[in-house]
Amino acid sequence: MKVLVTGVKGQLGHDCVNELTKRNHEIIGVDIEEMDITDAASVDKVLRDAAPDAVIHCAAWTAVDAAEDEENREKVRLVNAVGTENIARVCRELNCKMMYISTDYVFDGQGTEPWQPDCKDYKPLNVYGATKLDGELAVSRNLDKYYIVRIAWVFGKNGKNFIKTMLNLGKNHDTIRVVNDQIGTPTYTYDLARLLVDMVETEKYGYYHATNEGGYISWYDFTKEIFRQAAELGHKEYTEDRVHVIPVTTEEYGVSKAVRPVNSRLDKSKLTENGFELLPTWQDALHRYLLELEF
Ligand SMILES: NC(=O)c1ccc[n+]([C@@H]2O[C@H](COP(=O)([O-])OP(=O)(O)OC[C@H]3O[C@@H](n4cnc5c(N)ncnc54)[C@H](OP(=O)(O)O)[C@@H]3O)[C@@H](O)[C@H]2O)c1
């Protein structure tokens, strides 16, 4: 199969290319230099020249707080909504499958019930979520052969993420406050890429939710486990007596530019119902990730 991947310089795009390579698919990997997705003419040319069987669309504006700044809002909409529509339109003309990677931020993040993939109660709390939702709607409006896969709390080798931030903070501080009332499950891009390629090799279109297994946790729980595993790997600066992690509520933590959901629980049972193999636990994923990471 010939697959075009967008956002290959980012966390997920990078791992999707590696997974496709392992399976001997023909790959065209692009980032903004080769195909600026906000430029409809460029999208049209690159996609027509490539004539892929499938597009895995990982490119996005992912800086959630910066997306709230007045001067960035139009750019965020152009990338996440218009850019996605540009791709969907050409996929329709080429009769090519499209996979769009989305987020639980399309929901309002209230309550404690896990979000179902086919739930339509959209109510994004911030600019990033609203523009990712517009991207979803552009895909479903233009295409029949699409997968919309919502993920959360992403970490991968190739980019900024929560684990890297915590490891840096832990090195330089003896006390760190971390929120304990936002609940979700981390997603390791290496593991997710395997599932996404499994999926794109089928005709099982529709909405899916995907994260690692291992249960729902808070950012505080995640931080404790990051430091525990790092210390176990011999990085003594992360032992409990060196760095104290203090659980705080979102309110106690203070204002961030973007409002964040407290409930990022994603129900993944649709994956099993459709015969897809679930991801390993996030604890196992974290272990493999820390071994890969130089810190
Ligand atoms: N990160 C998370 O926690 C998270 C959570 C839920 C869902 N997601 C979704 O998962 C997907 C992958 O996320 P990720 O963390 O791998 O993202 P990432 O590391 O930020 O990578 C995104 C890539 O897209 C590129 N890009 C930005 N604007 C572009 C444009 N106009 N044309 C072409 N490429 C452009 C970026 O380039 P620059 O770096 O030069 O801007 C970057 O290389 C995204 O759709 C994201 O919305 C992420």
mmCIF file with all atom_site columns, C-alpha atoms in Angstrom, residues 7-161:
data_model
loop_
_atom_site.group_PDB
_atom_site.id
_atom_site.type_symbol
_atom_site.label_atom_id
_atom_site.label_alt_id
_atom_site.label_comp_id
_atom_site.label_asym_id
_atom_site.label_entity_id
_atom_site.label_seq_id
_atom_site.pdbx_PDB_ins_code
_atom_site.Cartn_x
_atom_site.Cartn_y
_atom_site.Cartn_z
_atom_site.occupancy
_atom_site.B_iso_or_equiv
_atom_site.pdbx_formal_charge
_atom_site.auth_seq_id
_atom_site.auth_comp_id
_atom_site.auth_asym_id
_atom_site.auth_atom_id
_atom_site.pdbx_PDB_model_num
ATOM 1   C CA . GLY A 1 7   ? 3.677   15.862 10.271 1.00 0.00 ? 7   GLY A CA 1
ATOM 2   C CA . VAL A 1 8   ? 6.647   13.479 9.976  1.00 0.00 ? 8   VAL A CA 1
ATOM 3   C CA . LYS A 1 9   ? 8.872   15.802 11.998 1.00 0.00 ? 9   LYS A CA 1
ATOM 4   C CA . GLY A 1 10  ? 6.491   15.516 14.955 1.00 0.00 ? 10  GLY A CA 1
ATOM 5   C CA . GLN A 1 11  ? 6.118   12.794 17.577 1.00 0.00 ? 11  GLN A CA 1
ATOM 6   C CA . LEU A 1 12  ? 3.466   10.611 15.941 1.00 0.00 ? 12  LEU A CA 1
ATOM 7   C CA . GLY A 1 13  ? 4.279   11.173 12.266 1.00 0.00 ? 13  GLY A CA 1
ATOM 8   C CA . HIS A 1 14  ? 7.857   10.035 12.894 1.00 0.00 ? 14  HIS A CA 1
ATOM 9   C CA . ASP A 1 15  ? 6.747   6.748  14.462 1.00 0.00 ? 15  ASP A CA 1
ATOM 10  C CA . CYS A 1 16  ? 4.091   6.113  11.797 1.00 0.00 ? 16  CYS A CA 1
ATOM 11  C CA . VAL A 1 17  ? 6.784   6.302  9.101  1.00 0.00 ? 17  VAL A CA 1
ATOM 12  C CA . ASN A 1 18  ? 8.940   3.824  11.040 1.00 0.00 ? 18  ASN A CA 1
ATOM 13  C CA . GLU A 1 19  ? 6.042   1.398  11.471 1.00 0.00 ? 19  GLU A CA 1
ATOM 14  C CA . LEU A 1 20  ? 5.061   1.602  7.785  1.00 0.00 ? 20  LEU A CA 1
ATOM 15  C CA . THR A 1 21  ? 8.702   1.044  6.812  1.00 0.00 ? 21  THR A CA 1
ATOM 16  C CA . LYS A 1 22  ? 8.862   -2.107 8.959  1.00 0.00 ? 22  LYS A CA 1
ATOM 17  C CA . ARG A 1 23  ? 5.866   -3.479 7.066  1.00 0.00 ? 23  ARG A CA 1
ATOM 18  C CA . ASN A 1 24  ? 7.296   -2.642 3.642  1.00 0.00 ? 24  ASN A CA 1
ATOM 19  C CA . HIS A 1 25  ? 4.632   -0.154 2.671  1.00 0.00 ? 25  HIS A CA 1
ATOM 20  C CA . GLU A 1 26  ? 5.559   2.534  0.181  1.00 0.00 ? 26  GLU A CA 1
ATOM 21  C CA . ILE A 1 27  ? 5.797   5.801  2.147  1.00 0.00 ? 27  ILE A CA 1
ATOM 22  C CA . ILE A 1 28  ? 5.744   9.480  1.339  1.00 0.00 ? 28  ILE A CA 1
ATOM 23  C CA . GLY A 1 29  ? 6.536   11.445 4.489  1.00 0.00 ? 29  GLY A CA 1
ATOM 24  C CA . VAL A 1 30  ? 5.895   15.200 4.464  1.00 0.00 ? 30  VAL A CA 1
ATOM 25  C CA . ASP A 1 31  ? 6.109   18.116 6.871  1.00 0.00 ? 31  ASP A CA 1
ATOM 26  C CA . ILE A 1 32  ? 5.596   21.829 6.358  1.00 0.00 ? 32  ILE A CA 1
ATOM 27  C CA . GLU A 1 33  ? 8.617   22.199 4.014  1.00 0.00 ? 33  GLU A CA 1
ATOM 28  C CA . GLU A 1 34  ? 7.269   19.681 1.494  1.00 0.00 ? 34  GLU A CA 1
ATOM 29  C CA . MET A 1 35  ? 3.563   20.381 1.949  1.00 0.00 ? 35  MET A CA 1
ATOM 30  C CA . ASP A 1 36  ? 2.215   23.311 3.939  1.00 0.00 ? 36  ASP A CA 1
ATOM 31  C CA . ILE A 1 37  ? -1.286  22.000 4.637  1.00 0.00 ? 37  ILE A CA 1
ATOM 32  C CA . THR A 1 38  ? -2.705  25.542 4.814  1.00 0.00 ? 38  THR A CA 1
ATOM 33  C CA . ASP A 1 39  ? -1.773  25.996 1.134  1.00 0.00 ? 39  ASP A CA 1
ATOM 34  C CA . ALA A 1 40  ? -4.533  24.272 -0.868 1.00 0.00 ? 40  ALA A CA 1
ATOM 35  C CA . ALA A 1 41  ? -2.526  24.354 -4.105 1.00 0.00 ? 41  ALA A CA 1
ATOM 36  C CA . SER A 1 42  ? 0.476   22.690 -2.471 1.00 0.00 ? 42  SER A CA 1
ATOM 37  C CA . VAL A 1 43  ? -1.737  20.003 -0.888 1.00 0.00 ? 43  VAL A CA 1
ATOM 38  C CA . ASP A 1 44  ? -3.402  19.371 -4.232 1.00 0.00 ? 44  ASP A CA 1
ATOM 39  C CA . LYS A 1 45  ? -0.089  19.023 -6.095 1.00 0.00 ? 45  LYS A CA 1
ATOM 40  C CA . VAL A 1 46  ? 1.723   16.860 -3.526 1.00 0.00 ? 46  VAL A CA 1
ATOM 41  C CA . LEU A 1 47  ? -1.223  14.495 -3.067 1.00 0.00 ? 47  LEU A CA 1
ATOM 42  C CA . ARG A 1 48  ? -1.915  14.154 -6.805 1.00 0.00 ? 48  ARG A CA 1
ATOM 43  C CA . ASP A 1 49  ? 1.769   13.515 -7.553 1.00 0.00 ? 49  ASP A CA 1
ATOM 44  C CA . ALA A 1 50  ? 1.956   10.912 -4.790 1.00 0.00 ? 50  ALA A CA 1
ATOM 45  C CA . ALA A 1 51  ? -1.447  9.316  -5.546 1.00 0.00 ? 51  ALA A CA 1
ATOM 46  C CA . PRO A 1 52  ? -1.485  7.434  -2.213 1.00 0.00 ? 52  PRO A CA 1
ATOM 47  C CA . ASP A 1 53  ? -3.920  4.695  -1.188 1.00 0.00 ? 53  ASP A CA 1
ATOM 48  C CA . ALA A 1 54  ? -4.129  6.268  2.268  1.00 0.00 ? 54  ALA A CA 1
ATOM 49  C CA . VAL A 1 55  ? -3.173  9.467  4.110  1.00 0.00 ? 55  VAL A CA 1
ATOM 50  C CA . ILE A 1 56  ? -2.311  9.401  7.820  1.00 0.00 ? 56  ILE A CA 1
ATOM 51  C CA . HIS A 1 57  ? -2.728  13.041 8.826  1.00 0.00 ? 57  HIS A CA 1
ATOM 52  C CA . CYS A 1 58  ? -0.633  13.762 11.938 1.00 0.00 ? 58  CYS A CA 1
ATOM 53  C CA . ALA A 1 59  ? 0.305   17.407 11.240 1.00 0.00 ? 59  ALA A CA 1
ATOM 54  C CA . ALA A 1 60  ? -1.359  19.922 13.521 1.00 0.00 ? 60  ALA A CA 1
ATOM 55  C CA . TRP A 1 61  ? -0.919  23.035 15.636 1.00 0.00 ? 61  TRP A CA 1
ATOM 56  C CA . THR A 1 62  ? -0.431  21.305 19.000 1.00 0.00 ? 62  THR A CA 1
ATOM 57  C CA . ALA A 1 63  ? 0.632   24.183 21.297 1.00 0.00 ? 63  ALA A CA 1
ATOM 58  C CA . VAL A 1 64  ? -2.580  24.299 23.351 1.00 0.00 ? 64  VAL A CA 1
ATOM 59  C CA . ASP A 1 65  ? -1.877  27.425 25.429 1.00 0.00 ? 65  ASP A CA 1
ATOM 60  C CA . ALA A 1 66  ? -0.317  29.452 22.595 1.00 0.00 ? 66  ALA A CA 1
ATOM 61  C CA . ALA A 1 67  ? -3.447  28.677 20.554 1.00 0.00 ? 67  ALA A CA 1
ATOM 62  C CA . GLU A 1 68  ? -5.408  30.966 22.900 1.00 0.00 ? 68  GLU A CA 1
ATOM 63  C CA . ASP A 1 69  ? -3.317  34.050 22.018 1.00 0.00 ? 69  ASP A CA 1
ATOM 64  C CA . GLU A 1 70  ? -5.277  36.439 19.857 1.00 0.00 ? 70  GLU A CA 1
ATOM 65  C CA . GLU A 1 71  ? -2.448  36.734 17.330 1.00 0.00 ? 71  GLU A CA 1
ATOM 66  C CA . ASN A 1 72  ? -2.300  32.929 16.847 1.00 0.00 ? 72  ASN A CA 1
ATOM 67  C CA . ARG A 1 73  ? -5.991  32.060 16.617 1.00 0.00 ? 73  ARG A CA 1
ATOM 68  C CA . GLU A 1 74  ? -6.342  32.480 12.866 1.00 0.00 ? 74  GLU A CA 1
ATOM 69  C CA . LYS A 1 75  ? -3.175  30.458 12.231 1.00 0.00 ? 75  LYS A CA 1
ATOM 70  C CA . VAL A 1 76  ? -4.423  27.634 14.490 1.00 0.00 ? 76  VAL A CA 1
ATOM 71  C CA . ARG A 1 77  ? -7.706  27.524 12.575 1.00 0.00 ? 77  ARG A CA 1
ATOM 72  C CA . LEU A 1 78  ? -5.868  27.540 9.263  1.00 0.00 ? 78  LEU A CA 1
ATOM 73  C CA . VAL A 1 79  ? -3.671  24.584 10.261 1.00 0.00 ? 79  VAL A CA 1
ATOM 74  C CA . ASN A 1 80  ? -6.140  22.394 12.184 1.00 0.00 ? 80  ASN A CA 1
ATOM 75  C CA . ALA A 1 81  ? -9.398  23.108 10.360 1.00 0.00 ? 81  ALA A CA 1
ATOM 76  C CA . VAL A 1 82  ? -8.640  24.505 6.880  1.00 0.00 ? 82  VAL A CA 1
ATOM 77  C CA . GLY A 1 83  ? -5.472  22.391 6.473  1.00 0.00 ? 83  GLY A CA 1
ATOM 78  C CA . THR A 1 84  ? -7.407  19.237 7.284  1.00 0.00 ? 84  THR A CA 1
ATOM 79  C CA . GLU A 1 85  ? -10.209 20.188 4.896  1.00 0.00 ? 85  GLU A CA 1
ATOM 80  C CA . ASN A 1 86  ? -7.631  20.811 2.137  1.00 0.00 ? 86  ASN A CA 1
ATOM 81  C CA . ILE A 1 87  ? -6.409  17.228 2.559  1.00 0.00 ? 87  ILE A CA 1
ATOM 82  C CA . ALA A 1 88  ? -9.906  15.709 2.845  1.00 0.00 ? 88  ALA A CA 1
ATOM 83  C CA . ARG A 1 89  ? -11.054 17.350 -0.408 1.00 0.00 ? 89  ARG A CA 1
ATOM 84  C CA . VAL A 1 90  ? -8.163  15.919 -2.418 1.00 0.00 ? 90  VAL A CA 1
ATOM 85  C CA . CYS A 1 91  ? -8.571  12.498 -0.768 1.00 0.00 ? 91  CYS A CA 1
ATOM 86  C CA . ARG A 1 92  ? -12.187 12.510 -1.962 1.00 0.00 ? 92  ARG A CA 1
ATOM 87  C CA . GLU A 1 93  ? -11.123 13.249 -5.536 1.00 0.00 ? 93  GLU A CA 1
ATOM 88  C CA . LEU A 1 94  ? -8.410  10.583 -5.410 1.00 0.00 ? 94  LEU A CA 1
ATOM 89  C CA . ASN A 1 95  ? -10.755 8.088  -3.716 1.00 0.00 ? 95  ASN A CA 1
ATOM 90  C CA . CYS A 1 96  ? -8.106  7.602  -1.065 1.00 0.00 ? 96  CYS A CA 1
ATOM 91  C CA . LYS A 1 97  ? -8.568  6.624  2.601  1.00 0.00 ? 97  LYS A CA 1
ATOM 92  C CA . MET A 1 98  ? -7.884  9.296  5.200  1.00 0.00 ? 98  MET A CA 1
ATOM 93  C CA . MET A 1 99  ? -6.942  8.880  8.847  1.00 0.00 ? 99  MET A CA 1
ATOM 94  C CA . TYR A 1 100 ? -7.293  11.991 11.013 1.00 0.00 ? 100 TYR A CA 1
ATOM 95  C CA . ILE A 1 101 ? -5.724  12.087 14.454 1.00 0.00 ? 101 ILE A CA 1
ATOM 96  C CA . SER A 1 102 ? -7.871  13.996 16.916 1.00 0.00 ? 102 SER A CA 1
ATOM 97  C CA . THR A 1 103 ? -8.269  14.591 20.628 1.00 0.00 ? 103 THR A CA 1
ATOM 98  C CA . ASP A 1 104 ? -10.614 14.208 23.599 1.00 0.00 ? 104 ASP A CA 1
ATOM 99  C CA . TYR A 1 105 ? -10.566 18.054 23.673 1.00 0.00 ? 105 TYR A CA 1
ATOM 100 C CA . VAL A 1 106 ? -13.518 17.989 21.241 1.00 0.00 ? 106 VAL A CA 1
ATOM 101 C CA . PHE A 1 107 ? -15.645 17.175 24.347 1.00 0.00 ? 107 PHE A CA 1
ATOM 102 C CA . ASP A 1 108 ? -16.241 19.357 27.398 1.00 0.00 ? 108 ASP A CA 1
ATOM 103 C CA . GLY A 1 109 ? -14.198 17.081 29.663 1.00 0.00 ? 109 GLY A CA 1
ATOM 104 C CA . GLN A 1 110 ? -16.735 17.115 32.514 1.00 0.00 ? 110 GLN A CA 1
ATOM 105 C CA . GLY A 1 111 ? -17.974 14.189 34.622 1.00 0.00 ? 111 GLY A CA 1
ATOM 106 C CA . THR A 1 112 ? -16.216 10.891 35.220 1.00 0.00 ? 112 THR A CA 1
ATOM 107 C CA . GLU A 1 113 ? -17.651 8.612  32.505 1.00 0.00 ? 113 GLU A CA 1
ATOM 108 C CA . PRO A 1 114 ? -15.237 7.572  29.734 1.00 0.00 ? 114 PRO A CA 1
ATOM 109 C CA . TRP A 1 115 ? -16.033 9.246  26.402 1.00 0.00 ? 115 TRP A CA 1
ATOM 110 C CA . GLN A 1 116 ? -17.429 6.940  23.717 1.00 0.00 ? 116 GLN A CA 1
ATOM 111 C CA . PRO A 1 117 ? -15.971 7.237  20.195 1.00 0.00 ? 117 PRO A CA 1
ATOM 112 C CA . ASP A 1 118 ? -19.383 7.730  18.565 1.00 0.00 ? 118 ASP A CA 1
ATOM 113 C CA . CYS A 1 119 ? -20.568 10.343 21.086 1.00 0.00 ? 119 CYS A CA 1
ATOM 114 C CA . LYS A 1 120 ? -21.612 13.522 19.274 1.00 0.00 ? 120 LYS A CA 1
ATOM 115 C CA . ASP A 1 121 ? -21.910 15.813 22.325 1.00 0.00 ? 121 ASP A CA 1
ATOM 116 C CA . TYR A 1 122 ? -19.110 18.043 21.138 1.00 0.00 ? 122 TYR A CA 1
ATOM 117 C CA . LYS A 1 123 ? -18.299 21.029 23.319 1.00 0.00 ? 123 LYS A CA 1
ATOM 118 C CA . PRO A 1 124 ? -14.644 22.013 23.133 1.00 0.00 ? 124 PRO A CA 1
ATOM 119 C CA . LEU A 1 125 ? -13.315 24.141 25.989 1.00 0.00 ? 125 LEU A CA 1
ATOM 120 C CA . ASN A 1 126 ? -10.481 25.838 24.147 1.00 0.00 ? 126 ASN A CA 1
ATOM 121 C CA . VAL A 1 127 ? -9.295  27.060 20.732 1.00 0.00 ? 127 VAL A CA 1
ATOM 122 C CA . TYR A 1 128 ? -7.182  23.977 20.041 1.00 0.00 ? 128 TYR A CA 1
ATOM 123 C CA . GLY A 1 129 ? -10.152 21.657 20.760 1.00 0.00 ? 129 GLY A CA 1
ATOM 124 C CA . ALA A 1 130 ? -12.538 23.764 18.665 1.00 0.00 ? 130 ALA A CA 1
ATOM 125 C CA . THR A 1 131 ? -10.211 23.749 15.653 1.00 0.00 ? 131 THR A CA 1
ATOM 126 C CA . LYS A 1 132 ? -9.514  20.008 15.959 1.00 0.00 ? 132 LYS A CA 1
ATOM 127 C CA . LEU A 1 133 ? -13.293 19.467 16.006 1.00 0.00 ? 133 LEU A CA 1
ATOM 128 C CA . ASP A 1 134 ? -13.636 21.564 12.839 1.00 0.00 ? 134 ASP A CA 1
ATOM 129 C CA . GLY A 1 135 ? -10.993 19.283 11.315 1.00 0.00 ? 135 GLY A CA 1
ATOM 130 C CA . GLU A 1 136 ? -13.051 16.205 12.284 1.00 0.00 ? 136 GLU A CA 1
ATOM 131 C CA . LEU A 1 137 ? -16.175 17.704 10.737 1.00 0.00 ? 137 LEU A CA 1
ATOM 132 C CA . ALA A 1 138 ? -14.303 18.542 7.521  1.00 0.00 ? 138 ALA A CA 1
ATOM 133 C CA . VAL A 1 139 ? -13.201 14.906 7.263  1.00 0.00 ? 139 VAL A CA 1
ATOM 134 C CA . SER A 1 140 ? -16.637 13.393 7.919  1.00 0.00 ? 140 SER A CA 1
ATOM 135 C CA . ARG A 1 141 ? -18.341 15.914 5.609  1.00 0.00 ? 141 ARG A CA 1
ATOM 136 C CA . ASN A 1 142 ? -16.052 15.223 2.641  1.00 0.00 ? 142 ASN A CA 1
ATOM 137 C CA . LEU A 1 143 ? -15.346 11.511 2.895  1.00 0.00 ? 143 LEU A CA 1
ATOM 138 C CA . ASP A 1 144 ? -16.803 8.055  3.451  1.00 0.00 ? 144 ASP A CA 1
ATOM 139 C CA . LYS A 1 145 ? -13.500 6.213  3.750  1.00 0.00 ? 145 LYS A CA 1
ATOM 140 C CA . TYR A 1 146 ? -12.135 7.837  6.893  1.00 0.00 ? 146 TYR A CA 1
ATOM 141 C CA . TYR A 1 147 ? -10.909 6.966  10.362 1.00 0.00 ? 147 TYR A CA 1
ATOM 142 C CA . ILE A 1 148 ? -11.019 9.579  13.107 1.00 0.00 ? 148 ILE A CA 1
ATOM 143 C CA . VAL A 1 149 ? -8.816  8.418  15.966 1.00 0.00 ? 149 VAL A CA 1
ATOM 144 C CA . ARG A 1 150 ? -8.908  10.455 19.184 1.00 0.00 ? 150 ARG A CA 1
ATOM 145 C CA . ILE A 1 151 ? -5.923  10.170 21.452 1.00 0.00 ? 151 ILE A CA 1
ATOM 146 C CA . ALA A 1 152 ? -4.719  11.901 24.629 1.00 0.00 ? 152 ALA A CA 1
ATOM 147 C CA . TRP A 1 153 ? -1.627  12.714 26.688 1.00 0.00 ? 153 TRP A CA 1
ATOM 148 C CA . VAL A 1 154 ? 0.796   11.897 23.893 1.00 0.00 ? 154 VAL A CA 1
ATOM 149 C CA . PHE A 1 155 ? 4.499   11.158 24.303 1.00 0.00 ? 155 PHE A CA 1
ATOM 150 C CA . GLY A 1 156 ? 7.021   10.161 21.672 1.00 0.00 ? 156 GLY A CA 1
ATOM 151 C CA . LYS A 1 157 ? 10.729  10.392 21.072 1.00 0.00 ? 157 LYS A CA 1
ATOM 152 C CA . ASN A 1 158 ? 10.510  13.127 18.489 1.00 0.00 ? 158 ASN A CA 1
ATOM 153 C CA . GLY A 1 159 ? 9.136   16.206 20.210 1.00 0.00 ? 159 GLY A CA 1
ATOM 154 C CA . LYS A 1 160 ? 8.133   18.030 23.379 1.00 0.00 ? 160 LYS A CA 1
ATOM 155 C CA . ASN A 1 161 ? 5.935   16.213 25.878 1.00 0.00 ? 161 ASN A CA 1
#
